[in-house]
Coordinates of C-alpha atoms in Angstrom, one line a residue:
Chain U
A1 CA 182.9 47.4 13.3
Q2 CA 184.5 44.1 12.8
T3 CA 187.8 43.8 10.9
V4 CA 189.7 40.8 9.6
T5 CA 193.4 40.9 8.9
Q6 CA 195.5 38.6 6.9
S7 CA 199.1 39.6 7.2
Q8 CA 200.5 37.3 4.5
P9 CA 199.8 38.6 1.0
E10 CA 201.5 35.5 -0.5
M11 CA 202.7 32.1 0.7
S12 CA 204.3 29.2 -1.0
V13 CA 204.6 25.5 -0.1
Q14 CA 206.1 22.4 -1.6
E15 CA 203.7 19.8 -2.7
A16 CA 203.0 17.3 0.1
E17 CA 204.2 19.7 2.7
T18 CA 202.2 21.6 5.3
V19 CA 201.4 25.3 5.3
T20 CA 199.7 27.6 7.7
L21 CA 197.8 30.8 6.7
S22 CA 197.3 33.4 9.4
C23 CA 194.2 35.4 10.2
T24 CA 193.3 37.7 13.1
Y25 CA 190.1 39.6 13.7
D26 CA 188.7 42.2 15.9
T27 CA 185.2 42.2 17.4
S28 CA 183.4 43.0 20.6
E29 CA 180.9 40.2 20.0
S30 CA 181.0 36.9 21.8
D31 CA 179.1 34.8 19.3
Y32 CA 180.1 34.7 15.7
Y33 CA 181.3 32.5 12.8
L34 CA 184.6 32.4 11.1
F35 CA 185.3 31.0 7.7
W36 CA 188.1 30.2 5.3
Y37 CA 187.1 30.6 1.6
K38 CA 189.2 29.5 -1.3
Q39 CA 189.1 31.3 -4.6
P40 CA 190.8 29.5 -7.5
P41 CA 191.5 31.0 -10.8
S42 CA 187.9 30.4 -11.9
R43 CA 187.1 33.0 -9.2
Q44 CA 184.3 30.8 -7.7
M45 CA 184.3 31.2 -4.0
I46 CA 184.5 27.8 -2.2
L47 CA 184.0 27.2 1.5
V48 CA 187.0 25.4 2.9
I49 CA 186.1 25.3 6.6
R50 CA 184.1 27.1 9.2
Q51 CA 184.3 27.6 13.0
E52 CA 181.5 28.5 15.4
A53 CA 182.9 30.8 18.1
Y54 CA 181.1 29.0 20.9
K55 CA 182.9 25.7 20.0
Q56 CA 186.2 25.3 21.7
Q57 CA 187.1 22.4 19.5
N58 CA 189.0 23.3 16.4
A59 CA 187.3 22.5 13.1
T60 CA 188.8 20.0 10.7
E61 CA 187.9 19.0 7.2
N62 CA 190.1 16.3 5.8
R63 CA 193.5 18.0 5.1
F64 CA 192.3 21.3 6.4
S65 CA 192.2 22.3 10.0
V66 CA 192.1 25.5 12.0
N67 CA 193.7 26.8 15.1
F68 CA 191.1 28.9 16.7
Q69 CA 192.3 31.1 19.6
K70 CA 189.2 33.1 20.8
A71 CA 191.0 35.1 23.4
A72 CA 193.7 36.1 21.0
K73 CA 191.2 36.6 18.2
S74 CA 193.2 34.4 15.9
F75 CA 192.0 31.9 13.3
S76 CA 194.7 30.3 11.3
L77 CA 194.3 27.6 8.6
K78 CA 196.6 24.7 8.3
I79 CA 196.7 22.8 5.0
S80 CA 198.4 19.4 5.3
D81 CA 199.8 17.3 2.4
S82 CA 199.5 20.2 0.1
Q83 CA 198.3 19.5 -3.4
L84 CA 198.6 21.4 -6.7
G85 CA 194.9 22.0 -6.6
D86 CA 195.2 23.9 -3.4
A87 CA 196.8 26.8 -5.2
A88 CA 194.4 29.7 -4.9
M89 CA 193.6 32.9 -3.1
Y90 CA 192.4 32.2 0.5
F91 CA 190.2 34.6 2.3
C92 CA 189.4 34.6 6.0
A93 CA 185.9 35.9 6.8
Y94 CA 183.9 36.9 9.9
R95 CA 180.1 36.8 10.3
S96 CA 178.2 37.9 13.3
A97 CA 175.8 35.5 14.9
Q98 CA 173.3 38.3 15.7
G99 CA 170.2 38.4 13.7
G100 CA 170.2 41.0 10.9
S101 CA 173.9 41.0 10.6
E102 CA 174.5 38.3 8.0
K103 CA 177.1 40.0 5.9
L104 CA 180.6 38.6 5.7
V105 CA 183.6 40.7 6.5
F106 CA 186.6 39.5 4.5
G107 CA 190.3 39.8 5.0
K108 CA 192.5 40.9 2.1
G109 CA 193.5 37.4 1.2
T110 CA 196.6 35.3 0.9
K111 CA 197.7 33.9 -2.4
L112 CA 199.0 30.4 -2.0
T113 CA 201.3 28.9 -4.5
V114 CA 202.0 25.1 -4.5
N115 CA 205.3 24.1 -6.0
P116 CA 205.7 20.7 -7.5
Chain J
G1 CA 175.0 22.4 -0.7
A2 CA 172.8 25.2 -1.8
V3 CA 173.2 26.7 -5.3
V4 CA 173.4 30.4 -6.2
S5 CA 173.4 31.1 -9.9
Q6 CA 174.7 34.4 -11.4
H7 CA 174.1 35.5 -14.9
P8 CA 175.8 36.5 -17.1
S9 CA 179.3 35.2 -16.4
W10 CA 180.8 38.0 -18.5
V11 CA 179.5 41.0 -20.3
I12 CA 181.0 43.8 -22.5
C13 CA 179.1 47.0 -22.9
K14 CA 179.6 50.4 -24.3
S15 CA 180.2 53.4 -22.1
G16 CA 177.0 55.1 -21.2
T17 CA 174.8 52.0 -21.4
S18 CA 173.3 50.0 -18.6
V19 CA 173.9 46.4 -17.7
K20 CA 171.8 44.1 -15.5
I21 CA 173.3 41.2 -13.6
E22 CA 171.0 38.5 -12.1
C23 CA 171.5 36.5 -9.0
R24 CA 169.3 33.5 -8.3
S25 CA 169.0 31.1 -5.4
L26 CA 168.0 27.9 -7.1
D27 CA 167.0 25.6 -4.2
F28 CA 166.3 27.9 -1.3
Q29 CA 164.6 31.1 -0.6
A30 CA 166.7 34.1 0.2
T31 CA 165.2 37.2 1.9
T32 CA 168.7 38.7 1.9
M33 CA 171.4 38.6 -0.8
F34 CA 174.7 40.4 -0.9
W35 CA 176.5 42.1 -3.8
Y36 CA 180.3 42.3 -3.8
R37 CA 182.8 43.9 -6.1
Q38 CA 186.3 42.5 -6.5
F39 CA 189.1 44.3 -8.2
P40 CA 192.1 42.3 -9.6
K41 CA 194.2 40.7 -6.9
Q42 CA 192.0 42.2 -4.1
S43 CA 189.5 41.1 -1.7
L44 CA 185.7 41.2 -2.0
M45 CA 184.2 44.5 -1.1
L46 CA 180.6 44.5 0.0
M47 CA 178.6 46.9 -2.1
A48 CA 175.1 46.4 -0.8
T49 CA 172.7 44.2 1.0
S50 CA 169.6 43.3 -1.1
N51 CA 166.4 42.8 0.9
E52 CA 163.4 41.1 -0.6
G53 CA 160.5 43.5 -0.8
S54 CA 162.3 46.5 0.5
K55 CA 165.1 48.9 -0.4
A56 CA 168.7 47.7 -0.5
T57 CA 171.1 48.8 2.1
Y58 CA 174.2 50.3 0.5
E59 CA 177.7 50.5 2.0
Q60 CA 179.3 53.8 2.5
G61 CA 180.7 55.2 -0.7
V62 CA 178.6 53.1 -3.0
E63 CA 176.5 55.2 -5.3
K64 CA 172.9 54.1 -5.1
D65 CA 171.9 55.7 -8.4
K66 CA 174.8 54.0 -10.2
F67 CA 174.2 50.5 -8.8
L68 CA 170.5 49.8 -8.7
I69 CA 169.5 46.7 -6.8
N70 CA 166.1 45.1 -7.0
H71 CA 165.0 42.1 -5.0
A72 CA 161.6 41.4 -6.3
S73 CA 161.2 37.8 -5.2
L74 CA 162.6 35.4 -2.7
T75 CA 164.9 33.8 -5.3
L76 CA 166.1 36.7 -7.5
S77 CA 168.1 39.8 -6.9
T78 CA 169.3 42.0 -9.8
L79 CA 172.1 44.6 -9.9
T80 CA 171.9 47.1 -12.6
V81 CA 175.0 49.2 -13.4
T82 CA 173.5 52.4 -14.9
S83 CA 175.3 54.6 -17.4
A84 CA 178.4 52.4 -17.1
H85 CA 181.9 53.8 -17.5
P86 CA 185.2 52.1 -17.8
E87 CA 185.9 52.6 -14.2
D88 CA 182.9 50.4 -13.4
S89 CA 184.7 47.5 -15.1
S90 CA 185.2 44.9 -12.4
F91 CA 184.2 41.5 -11.1
Y92 CA 180.8 41.4 -9.4
I93 CA 179.8 38.5 -7.1
C94 CA 176.5 37.8 -5.3
S95 CA 175.9 35.6 -2.3
A96 CA 173.1 34.3 -0.3
S97 CA 172.7 32.1 2.8
P98 CA 170.0 29.6 3.7
I99 CA 171.7 29.3 7.0
L100 CA 174.0 31.5 9.1
T101 CA 176.8 28.9 9.0
E102 CA 177.5 29.2 5.3
A103 CA 177.3 31.7 2.5
F104 CA 176.9 30.5 -1.1
F105 CA 178.3 32.5 -3.9
G106 CA 177.4 32.9 -7.5
Q107 CA 180.0 32.3 -10.2
G108 CA 180.6 36.0 -10.6
T109 CA 180.2 38.4 -13.5
R110 CA 183.1 40.0 -15.3
L111 CA 182.0 43.4 -16.5
T112 CA 184.1 45.2 -19.1
V113 CA 183.0 48.7 -20.2
V114 CA 184.5 49.9 -23.4

């Protein structure tokens, strides 16, 4: 079974600075998807960024980028120019690309605090 | 993006009663939906996979008779918490995916059993 590990229960960053959230995963599959979801106090899950395992190029979405190291099974999220609105719980998630295995496996989450 | 709507957003019920939570995919058909439970300051725990037209698949340790799931149409899955007790109080979230590359989540339901 796949597992996702987030080793940082809490992180803090100064507004406008850069922060990196760590995520590692374990799988025997070669094709899969990785995601970072944000859960603000409203508790609505919001997709931040995704990465297809077959793509070598790291995904980027504006201020958010990932460092995907497939061999190391590492998938970290970098938030640049942090804003107060970035404060939230961040969950790393794995999904198999095999048909019939659509469920997401989540890490335990990292609580990000942004200090003004 | 696709929209998943969950209702109600919050509910308070008396111990021993049953509560139904609805999850709807508004602009796509979902043959599969997922139900999660989230305790305060914890991650999402998958409870079950809801399959349209067939029985739900429950994760290990989840009581099938306590958490009844019905997926009667391609846009609606329901979770019924039967004979609710205070320990069932939690945040319940559903999700569905029109494509493998993204899952869309409902707004969640905060259940309080008194």
